[in-house]
């Protein structure tokens, strides 16, 4: 589970870039081949195709407005050149594409910009009547009706597309907030456990220290006993604090399972639990540690939509999607858990394949018996 994961909207735009950039390039080449009658006309028309490709690449990256103005100027200038000089109505393709990618991204006046674009396409197309003595209905159909109609449809379709990406972004942000909230809850729970351990100890140490001060002159032996108990209490608290820091306190697997389910569902992640057998009592605490650490890692580092938890008598397997299709990342947070599991005689394995991340831990029977004897 890598720390840097690609958001959902980024994945969608990357897929669009992979799928449609070649199609736009081929369509642009066809337009140039059909409309150009000389090499210099092909050069001018190619400039508009390049503008289309630049706009599409920046749209896929989410910052199309940075190149919007120069690309609109180029394609807007090529359209009348195509109509009045090259004598082709196919070059509206470039202006149509650039306009459909740019206009829905505007912060305001999008409707007015769409109307202005359609009006410009129609007006320039009608200008063909000034230089042509062809059939008027044919000219209007080829240079006005078709270009204007296609432009209106293309721009209109990109508005719901823009809304779709906005919704995806909003869901992604909500999911990130839920994941951060889940991590915050975990930190609060850790802080509560730490308070329970040290708060009680410090209070008792304060009382016993005050008592020892009173007894140091009148009852030396009793004062020594109080100091000895303080020493033992502090030592025990240090041990408990270390166990808490390394998640070695006794955990209830059922409670951890319910907590994991609630955290995943709160983050919008579908979770399924398969119980192949009743978990052995001695392995419950160790499996609970694995489940807690893995839950935190999924919430913080994966773009998961589904999690499957499988429990057997002495093992647990957690599989989540949303992992990057990259080499297996460093264990990082799982590294300490791997050491703790190995120290208890178990084995922790992690695998990443085809966008899925698998965390599995198993403990042999002798470990279970040792846990039961603690």
C-alpha positions as a printed NumPy array, in Angstrom:
array([[  0.   ,   0.   ,   0.   ],
       [  1.918,   3.011,  -1.207],
       [  1.609,   6.332,   0.528],
       [  1.099,   8.245,  -2.724],
       [ -1.915,   6.866,  -4.554],
       [ -3.587,   8.27 ,  -7.614],
       [ -7.048,   9.734,  -6.942],
       [-10.06 ,   8.356,  -8.792],
       [-10.514,  11.416, -11.011],
       [ -6.867,  11.206, -11.99 ],
       [ -7.292,   7.582, -13.009],
       [-10.34 ,   8.429, -15.112],
       [ -8.617,  11.287, -16.896],
       [ -5.535,   9.154, -17.501],
       [ -7.725,   6.48 , -19.077],
       [ -9.386,   9.107, -21.263],
       [ -5.967,  10.335, -22.342],
       [ -4.873,   6.816, -23.261],
       [ -8.077,   5.98 , -25.115],
       [ -8.975,   9.182, -26.927],
       [ -5.726,  10.999, -27.706],
       [ -4.883,   8.593, -30.557],
       [ -8.438,   8.917, -31.896],
       [ -8.235,  12.708, -31.902],
       [ -4.864,  12.567, -33.65 ],
       [ -6.237,  10.25 , -36.352],
       [ -9.39 ,  12.35 , -36.797],
       [ -7.277,  15.507, -37.08 ],
       [ -5.039,  13.886, -39.692],
       [ -8.103,  12.893, -41.716],
       [ -9.47 ,  16.441, -41.576],
       [ -6.156,  17.827, -42.852],
       [ -6.024,  15.212, -45.615],
       [ -9.578,  15.995, -46.73 ],
       [ -9.514,  19.785, -46.43 ],
       [ -5.99 ,  20.721, -47.56 ],
       [ -5.322,  21.266, -51.255],
       [ -1.697,  22.273, -50.935],
       [  1.164,  21.828, -48.518],
       [  0.793,  25.278, -47.003],
       [ -2.92 ,  24.746, -46.414],
       [ -2.042,  21.438, -44.735],
       [  0.438,  23.32 , -42.544],
       [ -2.195,  25.852, -41.429],
       [ -4.801,  23.192, -40.754],
       [ -2.264,  21.093, -38.852],
       [ -1.769,  23.986, -36.437],
       [ -5.411,  23.648, -35.346],
       [ -4.994,  19.88 , -34.883],
       [ -1.966,  20.49 , -32.669],
       [ -4.052,  22.946, -30.638],
       [ -6.711,  20.25 , -30.152],
       [ -4.139,  17.751, -28.902],
       [ -2.575,  20.286, -26.532],
       [ -5.968,  21.192, -25.075],
       [ -6.926,  17.56 , -24.637],
       [ -3.674,  16.702, -22.846],
       [ -4.072,  19.651, -20.468],
       [ -7.746,  18.774, -19.933],
       [ -6.677,  15.267, -18.966],
       [ -4.258,  16.842, -16.47 ],
       [ -6.983,  19.077, -15.036],
       [ -5.557,  22.494, -15.997],
       [ -6.963,  23.135, -19.478],
       [ -7.606,  26.827, -18.79 ],
       [ -3.853,  27.486, -18.827],
       [ -3.709,  26.846, -22.578],
       [ -7.306,  27.737, -23.419],
       [ -6.806,  31.219, -24.852],
       [ -3.976,  30.539, -27.369],
       [ -5.592,  27.315, -28.556],
       [ -8.976,  29.013, -29.004],
       [ -7.319,  31.806, -30.979],
       [ -5.547,  29.328, -33.277],
       [ -8.617,  27.211, -33.988],
       [-10.883,  30.249, -34.317],
       [ -8.51 ,  31.669, -36.95 ],
       [ -8.192,  28.392, -38.866],
       [-11.984,  27.986, -39.21 ],
       [-12.506,  31.052, -41.486],
       [ -9.327,  30.117, -43.363],
       [-10.84 ,  26.711, -44.06 ],
       [-14.179,  28.206, -45.143],
       [-12.941,  31.084, -47.278],
       [ -9.585,  29.807, -48.587],
       [ -9.422,  26.024, -48.407],
       [-13.09 ,  25.631, -49.25 ],
       [-13.769,  22.892, -46.708],
       [-16.26 ,  22.658, -43.87 ],
       [-14.389,  19.899, -42.083],
       [-11.988,  22.17 , -40.181],
       [-14.707,  23.153, -37.686],
       [-13.59 ,  19.92 , -35.967],
       [-10.693,  21.693, -34.214],
       [-12.725,  24.655, -32.933],
       [-15.518,  22.314, -31.846],
       [-13.122,  20.131, -29.82 ],
       [-11.279,  23.003, -28.164],
       [-14.516,  24.784, -27.291],
       [-16.108,  21.658, -25.82 ],
       [-13.099,  21.048, -23.579],
       [-12.696,  24.667, -22.465],
       [-16.186,  26.119, -22.023],
       [-17.497,  23.709, -19.322],
       [-14.356,  24.452, -17.266],
       [-15.043,  28.188, -17.083],
       [-15.95 ,  29.489, -13.65 ],
       [-18.802,  31.645, -14.984],
       [-20.634,  32.711, -18.156],
       [-20.42 ,  29.191, -19.544],
       [-23.821,  29.441, -21.217],
       [-22.949,  32.723, -22.89 ],
       [-19.636,  31.284, -24.076],
       [-21.398,  28.259, -25.59 ],
       [-23.855,  30.502, -27.444],
       [-21.007,  32.73 , -28.659],
       [-19.089,  29.72 , -29.964],
       [-22.089,  28.321, -31.86 ],
       [-22.854,  31.779, -33.282],
       [-19.26 ,  32.226, -34.435],
       [-19.199,  28.811, -36.123],
       [-22.497,  29.52 , -37.912],
       [-21.534,  33.059, -38.944],
       [-18.171,  32.061, -40.37 ],
       [-19.753,  29.11 , -42.129],
       [-22.357,  31.382, -43.716],
       [-19.504,  33.534, -45.002],
       [-18.88 ,  30.808, -47.574],
       [-21.797,  32.295, -49.559],
       [-19.646,  35.386, -50.196],
       [-17.032,  33.46 , -52.179],
       [-19.035,  30.557, -53.54 ],
       [-21.621,  30.332, -56.285],
       [-22.596,  26.819, -55.323],
       [-26.082,  25.697, -54.38 ],
       [-27.143,  27.803, -51.392],
       [-28.947,  25.   , -49.501],
       [-25.909,  22.787, -49.974],
       [-23.57 ,  25.469, -48.65 ],
       [-25.78 ,  26.155, -45.649],
       [-25.966,  22.442, -44.853],
       [-22.229,  21.794, -45.218],
       [-20.845,  24.988, -43.678],
       [-23.526,  26.127, -41.237],
       [-25.988,  23.447, -40.174],
       [-23.587,  20.514, -39.693],
       [-20.722,  22.437, -38.017],
       [-23.057,  24.4  , -35.74 ],
       [-25.144,  21.363, -34.804],
       [-22.146,  19.189, -34.02 ],
       [-20.559,  21.985, -31.989],
       [-23.695,  22.51 , -29.91 ],
       [-24.026,  18.773, -29.238],
       [-20.35 ,  18.358, -28.334],
       [-20.321,  21.308, -25.924],
       [-23.63 ,  20.208, -24.429],
       [-22.333,  16.696, -23.755],
       [-19.258,  18.023, -21.981],
       [-21.336,  19.798, -19.333],
       [-22.597,  16.549, -17.73 ],
       [-19.084,  15.167, -18.184],
       [-17.76 ,  18.085, -16.134],
       [-20.405,  17.462, -13.482],
       [-19.442,  13.791, -13.379],
       [-15.812,  14.656, -12.626],
       [-16.932,  17.182, -10.011],
       [-18.964,  14.488,  -8.252],
       [-16.018,  12.07 ,  -8.383],
       [-13.753,  14.74 ,  -6.891],
       [-16.265,  15.522,  -4.139],
       [-16.596,  11.833,  -3.289],
       [-12.813,  11.491,  -3.236],
       [-12.476,  14.439,  -0.873],
       [-15.238,  13.08 ,   1.373],
       [-13.521,   9.717,   1.439],
       [-10.202,  11.304,   2.382],
       [-11.924,  13.197,   5.202],
       [-13.526,   9.976,   6.435],
       [-10.184,   8.188,   6.33 ],
       [ -8.495,  11.002,   8.247],
       [-11.348,  10.966,  10.747],
       [-10.898,   7.221,  11.173],
       [ -7.188,   7.706,  11.834],
       [ -8.014,  10.496,  14.288],
       [-10.402,   8.175,  16.11 ],
       [ -7.612,   5.611,  16.334],
       [ -5.275,   8.23 ,  17.778],
       [ -7.921,   9.269,  20.296],
       [ -8.345,   5.647,  21.325],
       [ -4.573,   5.339,  21.718],
       [ -4.52 ,   8.548,  23.792],
       [ -7.31 ,   7.15 ,  25.981],
       [ -5.378,   3.938,  26.57 ],
       [ -2.253,   5.927,  27.409],
       [ -4.233,   8.092,  29.823],
       [ -5.679,   5.012,  31.507],
       [ -2.215,   3.572,  32.034],
       [ -0.219,   6.62 ,  33.086],
       [ -2.939,   8.729,  34.662],
       [ -3.735,   6.09 ,  37.255],
       [ -0.06 ,   5.375,  37.883],
       [  0.899,   9.017,  38.397],
       [ -1.969,   9.534,  40.805],
       [ -0.975,   6.498,  42.881],
       [  2.709,   7.532,  42.79 ],
       [  1.759,  10.981,  44.082],
       [ -0.162,   9.539,  47.035],
       [  2.509,   6.98 ,  47.921],
       [  5.28 ,   9.595,  47.665],
       [  3.41 ,  11.881,  50.041],
       [  2.928,   8.969,  52.448],
       [  6.602,   7.976,  52.274],
       [  7.641,  11.559,  53.089],
       [  5.5  ,  11.465,  56.229],
       [  6.856,   8.062,  57.294],
       [ 10.545,   8.614,  56.508],
       [ 11.269,   9.8  ,  60.081],
       [  8.643,   7.9  ,  62.092],
       [  8.506,   4.525,  60.307],
       [ 11.566,   3.964,  58.129],
       [ 10.682,   0.401,  57.167],
       [  7.198,   1.385,  56.053],
       [  8.634,   4.258,  54.034],
       [ 11.068,   1.862,  52.338],
       [  8.162,  -0.428,  51.49 ],
       [  6.225,   2.444,  49.941],
       [  9.242,   3.461,  47.856],
       [  9.672,  -0.141,  46.72 ],
       [  6.038,  -0.275,  45.635],
       [  6.483,   3.012,  43.751],
       [  9.48 ,   1.552,  41.943],
       [  7.542,  -1.588,  40.985],
       [  4.55 ,   0.465,  39.866],
       [  6.677,   2.701,  37.642],
       [  8.434,  -0.333,  36.137],
       [  5.114,  -1.973,  35.394],
       [  3.817,   1.252,  33.803],
       [  6.896,   1.478,  31.569],
       [  6.248,  -2.077,  30.407],
       [  2.568,  -1.339,  29.713],
       [  3.457,   1.841,  27.827],
       [  5.884,  -0.063,  25.599],
       [  3.239,  -2.693,  24.958],
       [  0.767,   0.028,  24.052],
       [  3.255,   1.765,  21.74 ],
       [  3.913,  -1.479,  19.878],
       [  0.287,  -2.65 ,  19.92 ],
       [  1.115,  -5.571,  22.206],
       [ -1.633,  -5.009,  24.722],
       [ -4.267,  -7.687,  24.797],
       [ -6.865,  -7.054,  22.12 ],
       [-10.3  ,  -8.501,  21.616],
       [-10.561,  -9.823,  18.058],
       [-14.337,  -9.509,  17.95 ],
       [-14.142,  -5.886,  19.063],
       [-11.372,  -5.155,  16.541],
       [-13.38 ,  -6.82 ,  13.786],
       [-16.444,  -4.723,  14.566],
       [-14.294,  -1.588,  14.789],
       [-12.697,  -2.341,  11.403],
       [-16.101,  -2.939,   9.835],
       [-17.422,   0.388,  11.17 ],
       [-14.332,   2.308,  10.002],
       [-14.469,   0.826,   6.494],
       [-18.187,   1.443,   6.124],
       [-17.752,   5.033,   7.342],
       [-15.124,   5.528,   4.625],
       [-17.477,   4.129,   1.974],
       [-15.598,   0.829,   1.635],
       [-17.556,  -2.388,   1.21 ],
       [-16.298,  -5.028,   3.645],
       [-16.986,  -8.753,   3.689],
       [-15.992, -11.101,   6.514],
       [-15.587, -14.825,   5.933],
       [-15.258, -17.08 ,   8.985],
       [-13.878, -20.41 ,   7.855],
       [-13.552, -21.615,  11.451],
       [-13.774, -20.333,  15.007],
       [-10.623, -18.487,  15.949],
       [ -8.61 , -20.232,  18.627],
       [ -8.595, -18.213,  21.881],
       [ -4.804, -18.136,  22.039],
       [ -4.504, -16.64 ,  18.553],
       [ -7.257, -14.053,  18.957],
       [ -5.082, -11.29 ,  20.377],
       [ -2.332, -11.68 ,  17.775],
       [ -4.827, -11.691,  14.915],
       [ -6.463,  -8.599,  16.403],
       [ -3.12 ,  -6.779,  16.231],
       [ -2.751,  -7.662,  12.553],
       [ -6.311,  -6.55 ,  11.8  ],
       [ -5.894,  -3.21 ,  13.59 ],
       [ -2.623,  -2.314,  11.829],
       [ -3.872,  -3.41 ,   8.423],
       [ -7.115,  -1.444,   8.837],
       [ -5.141,   1.724,   9.559],
       [ -2.887,   1.154,   6.535],
       [ -5.827,   0.611,   4.18 ],
       [ -7.57 ,   3.762,   5.366],
       [ -4.45 ,   5.898,   5.088],
       [ -2.619,   4.566,   2.059],
       [ -5.042,   2.77 ,  -0.298],
       [ -7.862,   3.929,  -2.537],
       [ -9.862,   0.869,  -1.574],
       [-13.488,   0.227,  -2.48 ],
       [-13.657,  -3.383,  -1.28 ],
       [-12.039,  -5.278,   1.581],
       [-12.332,  -8.985,   2.264],
       [-11.368, -10.38 ,   5.689],
       [-10.979, -14.131,   6.061],
       [-10.551, -15.757,   9.479],
       [ -9.546, -19.321,  10.207],
       [ -8.568, -21.039,  13.439],
       [ -5.101, -19.483,  13.645],
       [ -4.797, -17.126,  10.662],
       [ -6.218, -13.997,   9.128],
       [ -6.131, -12.697,   5.544],
       [ -7.105,  -9.171,   4.513],
       [ -7.4  ,  -8.366,   0.798],
       [ -8.163,  -4.874,  -0.471],
       [ -8.302,  -3.281,  -3.894],
       [ -7.098,   0.226,  -4.729],
       [ -3.378,  -0.561,  -4.598],
       [ -1.105,   1.031,  -7.188],
       [  0.054,  -1.14 , -10.044],
       [  3.666,  -0.596,  -9.074],
       [  6.308,  -2.775,  -7.432],
       [  5.544,  -3.793,  -3.856],
       [  6.208,  -0.742,  -1.648],
       [  8.237,  -0.803,   1.548],
       [  6.301,  -2.225,   4.472],
       [  6.806,   0.936,   6.536],
       [  3.973,   0.69 ,   9.094],
       [  3.716,  -3.041,   8.534],
       [  7.434,  -3.558,   9.165],
       [  7.075,  -3.237,  12.937],
       [  4.042,  -5.513,  12.837],
       [  6.014,  -8.102,  10.874],
       [  8.698,  -8.067,  13.553],
       [  6.156,  -8.475,  16.347],
       [  4.417, -11.34 ,  14.563],
       [  7.754, -13.07 ,  13.916],
       [  8.755, -12.571,  17.55 ],
       [  5.612, -14.463,  18.565],
       [  6.454, -17.339,  16.232],
       [  4.055, -16.352,  13.475],
       [  4.526, -15.26 ,   9.883],
       [  3.253, -12.119,   8.181],
       [  3.162, -11.958,   4.381],
       [  2.16 ,  -9.142,   2.064],
       [  1.517,  -9.406,  -1.661],
       [  0.482,  -6.933,  -4.333],
       [ -0.959,  -8.1  ,  -7.618],
       [ -3.205,  -6.555, -10.253],
       [ -4.274,  -3.623,  -8.086],
       [ -4.957,  -5.769,  -4.998],
       [ -3.035,  -5.819,  -1.724],
       [ -3.052,  -8.945,   0.432],
       [ -1.971,  -9.075,   4.06 ],
       [ -1.921, -12.488,   5.731],
       [ -0.748, -13.686,   9.136],
       [ -0.698, -17.191,  10.576],
       [  0.348, -18.628,  13.909],
       [  1.189, -22.279,  14.601],
       [ -0.478, -24.184,  17.411],
       [  2.425, -23.857,  19.863],
       [  2.083, -20.061,  19.654],
       [ -1.574, -20.372,  20.525],
       [ -0.692, -22.437,  23.59 ],
       [  1.927, -19.92 ,  24.669],
       [ -0.59 , -17.09 ,  24.344],
       [ -3.116, -18.972,  26.461],
       [ -0.506, -19.455,  29.204],
       [  0.322, -15.746,  29.47 ]])
